[in-house]
mmCIF file of C-alpha atoms in Angstrom:
data_model
loop_
_atom_site.group_PDB
_atom_site.id
_atom_site.type_symbol
_atom_site.label_atom_id
_atom_site.label_comp_id
_atom_site.label_asym_id
_atom_site.label_seq_id
_atom_site.Cartn_x
_atom_site.Cartn_y
_atom_site.Cartn_z
ATOM 1 C CA MET A 14 0.000 0.000 0.000
ATOM 2 C CA LEU A 15 1.263 3.482 -0.820
ATOM 3 C CA ARG A 16 1.192 6.299 1.719
ATOM 4 C CA GLU A 17 2.720 9.725 1.307
ATOM 5 C CA THR A 18 5.318 11.011 3.728
ATOM 6 C CA ARG A 19 4.938 14.282 5.620
ATOM 7 C CA ASP A 20 8.382 15.521 4.625
ATOM 8 C CA GLN A 21 8.388 19.028 3.170
ATOM 9 C CA GLY A 22 11.094 21.375 1.938
ATOM 10 C CA ARG A 23 12.179 24.752 3.275
ATOM 11 C CA SER A 24 10.567 28.075 2.420
ATOM 12 C CA ALA A 25 11.893 29.677 -0.735
ATOM 13 C CA GLY A 26 9.068 31.793 -2.154
ATOM 14 C CA ILE A 27 5.570 31.446 -3.538
ATOM 15 C CA ALA A 28 4.533 29.157 -6.374
ATOM 16 C CA GLY A 29 2.399 30.183 -9.335
ATOM 17 C CA PRO A 30 -1.260 29.136 -9.594
ATOM 18 C CA LEU A 31 -0.743 25.971 -11.629
ATOM 19 C CA LEU A 32 2.162 24.865 -9.465
ATOM 20 C CA LEU A 33 0.126 25.608 -6.367
ATOM 21 C CA GLY A 34 -2.578 23.254 -7.567
ATOM 22 C CA ALA A 35 -0.071 20.574 -8.483
ATOM 23 C CA LEU A 36 1.532 20.632 -5.056
ATOM 24 C CA ILE A 37 -1.785 20.578 -3.259
ATOM 25 C CA VAL A 38 -2.543 17.416 -5.180
ATOM 26 C CA LEU A 39 0.817 15.779 -4.589
ATOM 27 C CA SER A 40 1.176 16.868 -0.979
ATOM 28 C CA SER A 41 -2.318 16.096 0.266
ATOM 29 C CA CYS A 42 -3.368 13.040 -1.707
ATOM 30 C CA GLY A 43 -1.825 9.779 -0.684
ATOM 31 C CA PRO A 44 -3.044 6.846 -2.760
ATOM 32 C CA THR A 45 -4.757 4.200 -0.696
ATOM 33 C CA PRO A 46 -7.517 1.667 -1.183
ATOM 34 C CA ARG A 47 -8.855 2.627 2.264
ATOM 35 C CA ARG A 48 -11.771 4.998 1.736
ATOM 36 C CA SER A 49 -11.316 6.485 5.195
ATOM 37 C CA ASP A 50 -8.077 8.024 3.930
ATOM 38 C CA ALA A 51 -9.658 9.400 0.782
ATOM 39 C CA THR A 52 -10.510 12.777 2.266
ATOM 40 C CA THR A 53 -7.464 13.298 4.494
ATOM 41 C CA THR A 54 -5.943 16.688 3.773
ATOM 42 C CA ARG A 55 -3.133 18.171 5.778
ATOM 43 C CA PRO A 56 -2.365 21.901 5.827
ATOM 44 C CA ILE A 57 0.070 23.167 3.209
ATOM 45 C CA ASP A 58 2.269 26.184 3.931
ATOM 46 C CA PRO A 59 2.530 28.221 0.683
ATOM 47 C CA GLY A 60 5.947 29.424 1.750
ATOM 48 C CA ILE A 61 7.594 26.065 1.064
ATOM 49 C CA PHE A 62 6.230 25.501 -2.429
ATOM 50 C CA VAL A 63 9.140 26.630 -4.614
ATOM 51 C CA GLU A 64 11.779 24.694 -2.686
ATOM 52 C CA TYR A 65 9.490 21.704 -2.327
ATOM 53 C CA THR A 66 8.773 21.488 -6.033
ATOM 54 C CA LYS A 67 12.489 21.631 -6.842
ATOM 55 C CA VAL A 68 13.181 18.766 -4.470
ATOM 56 C CA LEU A 69 10.181 16.789 -5.678
ATOM 57 C CA ASP A 70 11.168 17.283 -9.313
ATOM 58 C CA ALA A 71 14.710 16.107 -8.589
ATOM 59 C CA TYR A 72 13.326 13.156 -6.627
ATOM 60 C CA ILE A 73 11.062 12.040 -9.463
ATOM 61 C CA LYS A 74 13.870 12.329 -12.004
ATOM 62 C CA ALA A 75 16.169 10.258 -9.792
ATOM 63 C CA LEU A 76 13.516 7.567 -9.362
ATOM 64 C CA LEU A 77 12.961 7.444 -13.109
ATOM 65 C CA LEU A 78 16.703 7.136 -13.626
ATOM 66 C CA LEU A 79 16.651 4.046 -11.418
ATOM 67 C CA GLY A 80 14.578 2.394 -14.117
ATOM 68 C CA SER A 81 17.351 2.767 -16.679
ATOM 69 C CA ASP A 82 19.074 -0.317 -18.094
ATOM 70 C CA ASN A 83 22.390 1.522 -17.855
ATOM 71 C CA PRO A 84 24.297 0.685 -14.619
ATOM 72 C CA ALA A 85 25.910 4.128 -14.680
ATOM 73 C CA ASP A 86 22.466 5.773 -14.684
ATOM 74 C CA ARG A 87 21.388 3.649 -11.740
ATOM 75 C CA ALA A 88 24.506 4.567 -9.790
ATOM 76 C CA GLU A 89 23.910 8.249 -10.529
ATOM 77 C CA ALA A 90 20.307 7.901 -9.377
ATOM 78 C CA LYS A 91 21.437 6.372 -6.078
ATOM 79 C CA ARG A 92 23.861 9.238 -5.484
ATOM 80 C CA LYS A 93 21.142 11.796 -6.152
ATOM 81 C CA LEU A 94 18.671 10.069 -3.859
ATOM 82 C CA ASP A 95 21.230 9.926 -1.059
ATOM 83 C CA ALA A 96 21.944 13.634 -1.493
ATOM 84 C CA LEU A 97 18.265 14.600 -1.489
ATOM 85 C CA GLY A 98 17.366 12.756 1.709
ATOM 86 C CA PHE A 99 13.739 12.970 0.556
ATOM 87 C CA ALA A 100 10.852 10.502 0.358
ATOM 88 C CA TYR A 101 7.376 11.108 -1.026
ATOM 89 C CA PHE A 102 5.551 7.915 -0.083
ATOM 90 C CA ALA A 103 6.092 6.751 3.490
ATOM 91 C CA GLU A 104 7.342 3.328 2.380
ATOM 92 C CA ASP A 105 9.929 4.944 0.103
ATOM 93 C CA ARG A 106 12.353 5.231 3.015
ATOM 94 C CA MET A 107 12.276 1.488 3.535
ATOM 95 C CA PHE A 108 13.010 0.855 -0.129
ATOM 96 C CA LEU A 109 15.729 3.511 -0.181
ATOM 97 C CA GLU A 110 17.398 1.817 2.780
ATOM 98 C CA LYS A 111 17.255 -1.558 1.026
ATOM 99 C CA LEU A 112 18.691 0.091 -2.076
ATOM 100 C CA ARG A 113 21.689 1.191 -0.017
ATOM 101 C CA THR A 114 22.293 -1.730 2.343
ATOM 102 C CA GLY A 115 20.200 -4.691 1.250
ATOM 103 C CA THR A 116 21.176 -7.966 -0.341
ATOM 104 C CA PRO A 117 21.522 -7.976 -4.139
ATOM 105 C CA ASP A 118 18.014 -9.417 -4.432
ATOM 106 C CA ASP A 119 16.595 -6.827 -2.017
ATOM 107 C CA MET A 120 18.375 -4.042 -3.872
ATOM 108 C CA GLU A 121 16.861 -5.151 -7.172
ATOM 109 C CA VAL A 122 13.347 -5.362 -5.709
ATOM 110 C CA ALA A 123 13.761 -1.904 -4.175
ATOM 111 C CA ARG A 124 15.135 -0.443 -7.397
ATOM 112 C CA ARG A 125 12.212 -1.725 -9.460
ATOM 113 C CA GLU A 126 9.633 -0.551 -6.943
ATOM 114 C CA LEU A 127 11.141 2.911 -6.569
ATOM 115 C CA ALA A 128 11.338 3.283 -10.341
ATOM 116 C CA ARG A 129 7.660 2.301 -10.564
ATOM 117 C CA ARG A 130 6.727 4.875 -7.948
ATOM 118 C CA GLY A 131 8.696 7.522 -9.797
ATOM 119 C CA ARG A 132 6.742 6.681 -12.918
ATOM 120 C CA MET A 133 3.475 7.052 -10.981
ATOM 121 C CA LEU A 134 4.450 10.499 -9.736
ATOM 122 C CA ASP A 135 5.620 11.564 -13.175
ATOM 123 C CA LEU A 136 2.365 10.419 -14.777
ATOM 124 C CA ILE A 137 0.100 12.091 -12.220
ATOM 125 C CA LEU A 138 1.742 15.447 -12.899
ATOM 126 C CA VAL A 139 0.355 15.236 -16.442
ATOM 127 C CA PHE A 140 -3.072 16.117 -15.053
ATOM 128 C CA THR A 141 -1.784 19.377 -13.562
ATOM 129 C CA ARG A 142 -0.637 20.626 -16.967
ATOM 130 C CA PRO A 143 -2.741 22.130 -19.773
ATOM 131 C CA TYR A 144 -5.312 19.681 -21.120
ATOM 132 C CA ALA A 145 -4.348 17.521 -24.080
ATOM 133 C CA GLN A 146 -6.693 14.594 -24.641
ATOM 134 C CA ALA A 147 -4.191 12.122 -26.049
ATOM 135 C CA THR A 148 -1.637 12.870 -23.333
ATOM 136 C CA TRP A 149 -4.179 12.677 -20.521
ATOM 137 C CA ASP A 150 -5.694 9.443 -21.848
ATOM 138 C CA HIS A 151 -2.245 7.882 -22.155
ATOM 139 C CA ALA A 152 -1.330 8.868 -18.585
ATOM 140 C CA ARG A 153 -4.590 7.398 -17.290
ATOM 141 C CA ARG A 154 -4.067 4.093 -19.087
ATOM 142 C CA GLU A 155 -0.479 3.883 -17.853
ATOM 143 C CA LEU A 156 -1.475 4.487 -14.232
ATOM 144 C CA LEU A 157 -4.288 1.949 -14.396
ATOM 145 C CA ALA A 158 -1.863 -0.655 -15.699
ATOM 146 C CA ILE A 159 1.070 0.210 -13.452
ATOM 147 C CA GLY A 160 0.200 -2.209 -10.681
ATOM 148 C CA GLU A 161 -0.528 -1.946 -6.960
ATOM 149 C CA GLY A 162 -1.820 1.446 -5.869
ATOM 150 C CA GLY A 163 -2.036 2.859 -9.386
ATOM 151 C CA PRO A 164 -5.836 3.091 -9.773
ATOM 152 C CA GLU A 165 -6.246 4.374 -6.213
ATOM 153 C CA PHE A 166 -3.483 6.948 -6.576
ATOM 154 C CA LEU A 167 -4.972 8.156 -9.857
ATOM 155 C CA THR A 168 -8.482 8.358 -8.407
ATOM 156 C CA ILE A 169 -7.551 10.236 -5.248
ATOM 157 C CA SER A 170 -5.279 12.627 -7.111
ATOM 158 C CA LEU A 171 -7.908 13.430 -9.743
ATOM 159 C CA LEU A 172 -10.511 14.020 -7.056
ATOM 160 C CA LYS A 173 -8.202 16.441 -5.294
ATOM 161 C CA ILE A 174 -7.543 18.255 -8.556
ATOM 162 C CA LEU A 175 -11.305 18.414 -9.084
ATOM 163 C CA LEU A 176 -11.778 19.976 -5.657
ATOM 164 C CA ASN A 177 -9.104 22.582 -6.359
ATOM 165 C CA GLY A 178 -10.746 25.748 -7.675
ATOM 166 C CA GLN A 179 -7.659 26.685 -9.685
ATOM 167 C CA PHE A 180 -8.326 23.810 -12.081
ATOM 168 C CA ARG A 181 -11.890 24.903 -12.903
ATOM 169 C CA PRO A 182 -11.242 25.128 -16.696
ATOM 170 C CA VAL A 183 -10.518 21.384 -16.850
ATOM 171 C CA TRP A 184 -13.169 20.120 -14.421
ATOM 172 C CA SER A 185 -15.195 18.472 -17.178
ATOM 173 C CA HIS A 186 -12.083 16.674 -18.430
ATOM 174 C CA ILE A 187 -11.237 15.517 -14.910
ATOM 175 C CA ARG A 188 -14.754 14.103 -14.537
ATOM 176 C CA PHE A 189 -14.346 12.224 -17.812
ATOM 177 C CA GLN A 190 -11.061 10.689 -16.645
ATOM 178 C CA LEU A 191 -12.667 9.586 -13.378
ATOM 179 C CA VAL A 192 -15.510 7.879 -15.215
ATOM 180 C CA GLU A 193 -12.998 6.105 -17.439
ATOM 181 C CA ILE A 194 -11.269 4.681 -14.350
ATOM 182 C CA GLY A 195 -14.438 2.783 -13.456
ATOM 183 C CA THR A 196 -15.540 1.142 -10.223
ATOM 184 C CA VAL A 197 -12.680 2.335 -8.011
ATOM 185 C CA ALA A 198 -13.378 5.954 -8.926
ATOM 186 C CA ARG A 199 -17.150 5.609 -8.583
ATOM 187 C CA GLU A 200 -17.003 3.980 -5.155
ATOM 188 C CA THR A 201 -14.359 6.386 -3.878
ATOM 189 C CA THR A 202 -16.314 9.389 -5.156
ATOM 190 C CA ALA A 203 -19.501 8.109 -3.529
ATOM 191 C CA ALA A 204 -17.706 7.638 -0.201
ATOM 192 C CA LEU A 205 -16.128 11.081 -0.387
ATOM 193 C CA ALA A 206 -19.436 12.705 -1.370
ATOM 194 C CA LYS A 207 -21.180 11.092 1.596
ATOM 195 C CA GLU A 208 -18.444 12.265 3.933
ATOM 196 C CA ARG A 209 -18.669 15.819 2.590
ATOM 197 C CA ALA A 210 -22.460 15.713 2.814
ATOM 198 C CA ASP A 211 -22.404 14.545 6.425
ATOM 199 C CA ALA A 212 -20.062 17.431 7.269
ATOM 200 C CA THR A 213 -22.240 20.029 5.540
ATOM 201 C CA PRO A 214 -23.605 22.731 7.868
ATOM 202 C CA GLU A 215 -27.172 24.003 7.975
ATOM 203 C CA THR A 216 -26.148 27.600 7.403
ATOM 204 C CA PRO A 217 -27.074 29.961 4.553
ATOM 205 C CA ILE A 218 -23.436 30.413 3.505
ATOM 206 C CA TRP A 219 -21.239 27.379 2.935
ATOM 207 C CA LYS A 220 -18.816 25.993 0.392
ATOM 208 C CA GLN A 221 -21.079 23.886 -1.800
ATOM 209 C CA GLU A 222 -18.844 23.650 -4.888
ATOM 210 C CA ASP A 223 -16.928 20.588 -3.671
ATOM 211 C CA LEU A 224 -20.071 18.560 -3.078
ATOM 212 C CA VAL A 225 -21.603 19.700 -6.370
ATOM 213 C CA GLN A 226 -18.509 18.577 -8.284
ATOM 214 C CA LEU A 227 -18.534 15.180 -6.597
ATOM 215 C CA LEU A 228 -22.216 14.800 -7.441
ATOM 216 C CA LEU A 229 -21.478 15.700 -11.057
ATOM 217 C CA VAL A 230 -18.905 12.905 -11.163
ATOM 218 C CA LEU A 231 -21.468 10.428 -9.843
ATOM 219 C CA ILE A 232 -24.058 11.639 -12.346
ATOM 220 C CA SER A 233 -21.485 11.218 -15.120
ATOM 221 C CA PHE A 234 -21.369 7.500 -14.314
ATOM 222 C CA GLY A 235 -24.950 7.245 -15.597
ATOM 223 C CA ALA A 236 -27.142 4.470 -14.217
ATOM 224 C CA GLU A 237 -24.302 3.157 -12.030
ATOM 225 C CA GLY A 238 -23.912 6.488 -10.263
ATOM 226 C CA ARG A 239 -27.590 7.335 -9.776
ATOM 227 C CA PRO A 240 -28.203 5.250 -6.633
ATOM 228 C CA ALA A 241 -25.559 7.249 -4.750
ATOM 229 C CA VAL A 242 -27.090 10.512 -5.985
ATOM 230 C CA ALA A 243 -30.585 9.344 -5.015
ATOM 231 C CA GLU A 244 -29.357 8.481 -1.531
ATOM 232 C CA LEU A 245 -27.783 11.906 -1.040
ATOM 233 C CA ALA A 246 -30.969 13.501 -2.382
ATOM 234 C CA LYS A 247 -32.722 12.322 0.792
ATOM 235 C CA HIS A 248 -30.106 13.792 3.131
ATOM 236 C CA ARG A 249 -31.413 15.428 6.309
ATOM 237 C CA VAL A 250 -29.312 18.589 5.756
ATOM 238 C CA TRP A 251 -31.122 20.937 3.401
ATOM 239 C CA ASN A 252 -27.879 22.334 1.979
ATOM 240 C CA VAL A 253 -27.041 18.855 0.693
ATOM 241 C CA ARG A 254 -30.412 18.590 -1.031
ATOM 242 C CA LYS A 255 -29.841 22.025 -2.512
ATOM 243 C CA ALA A 256 -26.467 20.867 -3.861
ATOM 244 C CA VAL A 257 -28.114 17.798 -5.387
ATOM 245 C CA ALA A 258 -30.641 20.015 -7.161
ATOM 246 C CA ARG A 259 -27.908 22.236 -8.528
ATOM 247 C CA ALA A 260 -25.838 19.262 -9.721
ATOM 248 C CA VAL A 261 -28.785 17.674 -11.529
ATOM 249 C CA GLY A 262 -29.436 20.963 -13.290
ATOM 250 C CA GLU A 263 -25.804 21.471 -14.271
ATOM 251 C CA ALA A 264 -25.607 17.899 -15.562
ATOM 252 C CA VAL A 265 -28.819 18.402 -17.598
ATOM 253 C CA ASP A 266 -29.837 14.845 -16.742
ATOM 254 C CA PRO A 267 -33.591 14.272 -17.240
ATOM 255 C CA ALA A 268 -33.174 10.794 -15.731
ATOM 256 C CA LEU A 269 -32.888 12.483 -12.330
ATOM 257 C CA ALA A 270 -35.723 14.950 -12.891
ATOM 258 C CA GLU A 271 -37.953 13.087 -10.449
ATOM 259 C CA ILE A 272 -35.681 14.249 -7.626
ATOM 260 C CA LEU A 273 -36.309 17.855 -8.627
ATOM 261 C CA VAL A 274 -40.051 17.314 -8.888
ATOM 262 C CA GLY A 275 -40.082 15.821 -5.401
ATOM 263 C CA TYR A 276 -38.205 18.803 -4.026
ATOM 264 C CA LEU A 277 -40.470 21.290 -5.755
ATOM 265 C CA LYS A 278 -43.624 19.644 -4.512
ATOM 266 C CA GLY A 279 -42.711 18.730 -0.985
ATOM 267 C CA ASP A 280 -39.377 19.900 0.394
ATOM 268 C CA PRO A 281 -39.847 21.919 3.588
ATOM 269 C CA GLU A 282 -37.012 24.357 2.779
ATOM 270 C CA TRP A 283 -37.749 27.155 0.332
ATOM 271 C CA GLN A 284 -34.124 27.315 -0.823
ATOM 272 C CA VAL A 285 -34.240 23.670 -1.901
ATOM 273 C CA LYS A 286 -37.495 24.267 -3.773
ATOM 274 C CA ALA A 287 -36.066 27.337 -5.488
ATOM 275 C CA ALA A 288 -32.901 25.422 -6.445
ATOM 276 C CA ALA A 289 -35.055 22.628 -7.859
ATOM 277 C CA ALA A 290 -37.035 25.088 -9.970
ATOM 278 C CA GLU A 291 -33.834 26.667 -11.240
ATOM 279 C CA ALA A 292 -32.462 23.225 -12.124
ATOM 280 C CA ILE A 293 -35.659 22.286 -13.953
ATOM 281 C CA GLY A 294 -35.162 25.408 -16.038
ATOM 282 C CA ARG A 295 -32.050 23.755 -17.476
ATOM 283 C CA LEU A 296 -33.852 20.546 -18.457
ATOM 284 C CA ARG A 297 -35.399 21.774 -21.684
ATOM 285 C CA PRO A 298 -35.351 18.265 -23.250
ATOM 286 C CA ALA A 299 -37.884 17.182 -20.594
ATOM 287 C CA ARG A 300 -40.212 20.197 -20.876
ATOM 288 C CA ARG A 301 -43.250 18.140 -21.914
ATOM 289 C CA THR A 302 -43.051 16.310 -18.604
ATOM 290 C CA LEU A 303 -41.774 19.101 -16.390
ATOM 291 C CA GLY A 304 -43.771 21.985 -17.856
ATOM 292 C CA PRO A 305 -47.105 20.869 -16.351
ATOM 293 C CA VAL A 306 -45.382 20.380 -12.986
ATOM 294 C CA LEU A 307 -44.112 23.957 -13.061
ATOM 295 C CA VAL A 308 -47.532 25.336 -13.958
ATOM 296 C CA GLU A 309 -49.164 23.336 -11.177
ATOM 297 C CA ARG A 310 -46.651 24.627 -8.643
ATOM 298 C CA MET A 311 -46.924 28.182 -9.993
ATOM 299 C CA LYS A 312 -50.603 28.168 -9.083
ATOM 300 C CA ALA A 313 -50.036 26.691 -5.625
ATOM 301 C CA GLU A 314 -46.753 28.218 -4.441
ATOM 302 C CA ARG A 315 -46.989 30.848 -1.727
ATOM 303 C CA ASP A 316 -43.319 31.631 -1.216
ATOM 304 C CA ARG A 317 -42.432 34.557 -3.457
ATOM 305 C CA PHE A 318 -38.802 33.531 -4.033
ATOM 306 C CA VAL A 319 -39.788 30.014 -5.049
ATOM 307 C CA LEU A 320 -42.585 31.365 -7.246
ATOM 308 C CA HIS A 321 -40.160 33.628 -9.089
ATOM 309 C CA ALA A 322 -37.802 30.694 -9.676
ATOM 310 C CA ILE A 323 -40.719 28.690 -11.077
ATOM 311 C CA LEU A 324 -41.757 31.498 -13.409
ATOM 312 C CA ARG A 325 -38.217 31.852 -14.748
ATOM 313 C CA ALA A 326 -37.959 28.089 -15.237
ATOM 314 C CA ILE A 327 -41.144 28.084 -17.318
ATOM 315 C CA GLY A 328 -39.566 30.613 -19.641
ATOM 316 C CA GLU A 329 -36.188 28.894 -19.764
ATOM 317 C CA ILE A 330 -37.580 25.507 -20.785
ATOM 318 C CA ARG A 331 -39.882 27.242 -23.299
ATOM 319 C CA TYR A 332 -43.089 25.596 -22.170
ATOM 320 C CA LEU A 333 -45.517 27.375 -24.495
ATOM 321 C CA ASP A 334 -48.639 25.861 -22.942
ATOM 322 C CA ALA A 335 -47.992 28.053 -19.891
ATOM 323 C CA ILE A 336 -48.610 31.342 -21.719
ATOM 324 C CA PRO A 337 -52.287 31.670 -20.651
ATOM 325 C CA ASP A 338 -51.283 31.060 -17.032
ATOM 326 C CA LEU A 339 -48.466 33.598 -17.304
ATOM 327 C CA MET A 340 -50.959 36.133 -18.626
ATOM 328 C CA ASN A 341 -52.860 35.681 -15.391
ATOM 329 C CA ALA A 342 -49.635 35.964 -13.393
ATOM 330 C CA ILE A 343 -48.721 39.377 -14.823
ATOM 331 C CA GLN A 344 -51.914 40.793 -13.362
ATOM 332 C CA VAL A 345 -51.129 39.952 -9.737
ATOM 333 C CA PRO A 346 -50.787 42.918 -7.343
ATOM 334 C CA ASN A 347 -47.141 42.174 -6.546
ATOM 335 C CA TYR A 348 -44.970 44.247 -8.900
ATOM 336 C CA ASP A 349 -41.907 41.982 -8.710
ATOM 337 C CA THR A 350 -43.923 38.857 -9.492
ATOM 338 C CA ALA A 351 -45.566 40.559 -12.464
ATOM 339 C CA GLN A 352 -42.144 41.609 -13.771
ATOM 340 C CA VAL A 353 -40.765 38.073 -13.512
ATOM 341 C CA ALA A 354 -43.849 36.712 -15.276
ATOM 342 C CA MET A 355 -43.299 39.206 -18.114
ATOM 343 C CA GLU A 356 -39.674 38.124 -18.257
ATOM 344 C CA ALA A 357 -40.848 34.522 -18.699
ATOM 345 C CA LEU A 358 -43.205 35.624 -21.476
ATOM 346 C CA TYR A 359 -40.287 37.293 -23.219
ATOM 347 C CA PHE A 360 -38.274 34.054 -23.087
ATOM 348 C CA LEU A 361 -41.233 32.156 -24.514
ATOM 349 C CA THR A 362 -42.215 34.561 -27.264
ATOM 350 C CA GLY A 363 -39.242 36.790 -27.999
ATOM 351 C CA LYS A 364 -41.561 39.803 -27.737
ATOM 352 C CA ARG A 365 -39.947 42.834 -26.092
ATOM 353 C CA LEU A 366 -43.015 44.159 -24.294
ATOM 354 C CA THR A 367 -42.533 45.894 -20.974
ATOM 355 C CA THR A 368 -45.974 46.661 -19.557
ATOM 356 C CA VAL A 369 -49.047 44.660 -18.667
ATOM 357 C CA PRO A 370 -51.306 46.521 -21.154
ATOM 358 C CA GLN A 371 -48.833 45.784 -23.978
ATOM 359 C CA TRP A 372 -48.873 42.077 -23.174
ATOM 360 C CA GLN A 373 -52.651 42.062 -22.886
ATOM 361 C CA ARG A 374 -53.014 43.635 -26.340
ATOM 362 C CA TRP A 375 -50.552 41.160 -27.820
ATOM 363 C CA TYR A 376 -52.394 38.248 -26.205
ATOM 364 C CA ARG A 377 -55.748 39.478 -27.465
ATOM 365 C CA ASP A 378 -54.723 40.444 -30.994
ATOM 366 C CA GLU A 379 -51.684 38.347 -31.964
ATOM 367 C CA TYR A 380 -51.436 35.312 -29.718
ATOM 368 C CA PRO A 381 -53.985 33.076 -31.541
ATOM 369 C CA ALA A 382 -52.139 33.356 -34.857
ATOM 370 C CA TRP A 383 -48.707 33.277 -33.208
ATOM 371 C CA ILE A 384 -49.342 30.048 -31.302
ATOM 372 C CA LYS A 385 -50.551 28.324 -34.467
ATOM 373 C CA GLU A 386 -47.279 29.199 -36.164
ATOM 374 C CA GLN A 387 -45.362 27.606 -33.312
ATOM 375 C CA ARG A 388 -47.285 24.345 -33.729
ATOM 376 C CA PRO A 389 -47.506 23.551 -37.420
#
């Protein structure tokens, strides 16, 4: 089993954004099949990053050199490793000691294992560099085939990259790589998502992005990932349910629309209901099913914030059958509600009308012919 060491270099400056993300991954993500270790993160002092990355880079190069067929290269690698006095994985020190003082057989076993670990570290760094599909796919395949600890190391490292806001531009690519890993990644993601969900506070302000990204990974697994999402959808903490609603909307997955409908109809928290309405607004492919639900809730909803989210969702999914009901909604006494209803009518019709009388004239004079044109 591979575990990372807690050794770190001395302070020598501040790393750049991409390097920062890379070191967070490599310094806080030890590969391990034990799910309890999957979320362990130790504090990183930014002041040590530049020196640490120099040492780590030299360490990886020395380990790779151990894999050379040239005896001179191997001897040079041993000298460099002795000079560095560094170990990344906790067990590396044991292998380094065997490399120095073991029997010939022990030395050969240690050399091969250290070279393999160097290759693992070198490959994982690929995912901290600018995205290139062929390069990323090759690194993934190599790590999956590299032997003990490879799939776990890849999974944990990719999850940590995913949870690092500095890698936002490649989040979708990271999710794809995780899905390609298969069962190990799905089960680890589900365990990590549950742990994050259980630690979620019931406060208006909280960091929901991590949980949303983990949910998006599970959703990306399709039918295999849905049971874990469905389980989290029933979580007692309303912020978790809100995150589920957001993730379903961002994934644009009609297969999970029933979760949103359940929230909209019966969740006790208005923020969850509003998030569900907003998510439904993204599910345009399912508008024939979801449109009537929105109209039903529009007529029954008493919370103004939820009602406004429902009205916007009707416009965003372009549910044309709701136009007569929206015409009633623009006549309510509440100015804000009437404005949102007119906004929904604009999304549905493309008509830039700004007052209730203008919409009433359009509905009376032009709507009958207009709606026929929309339904040939």
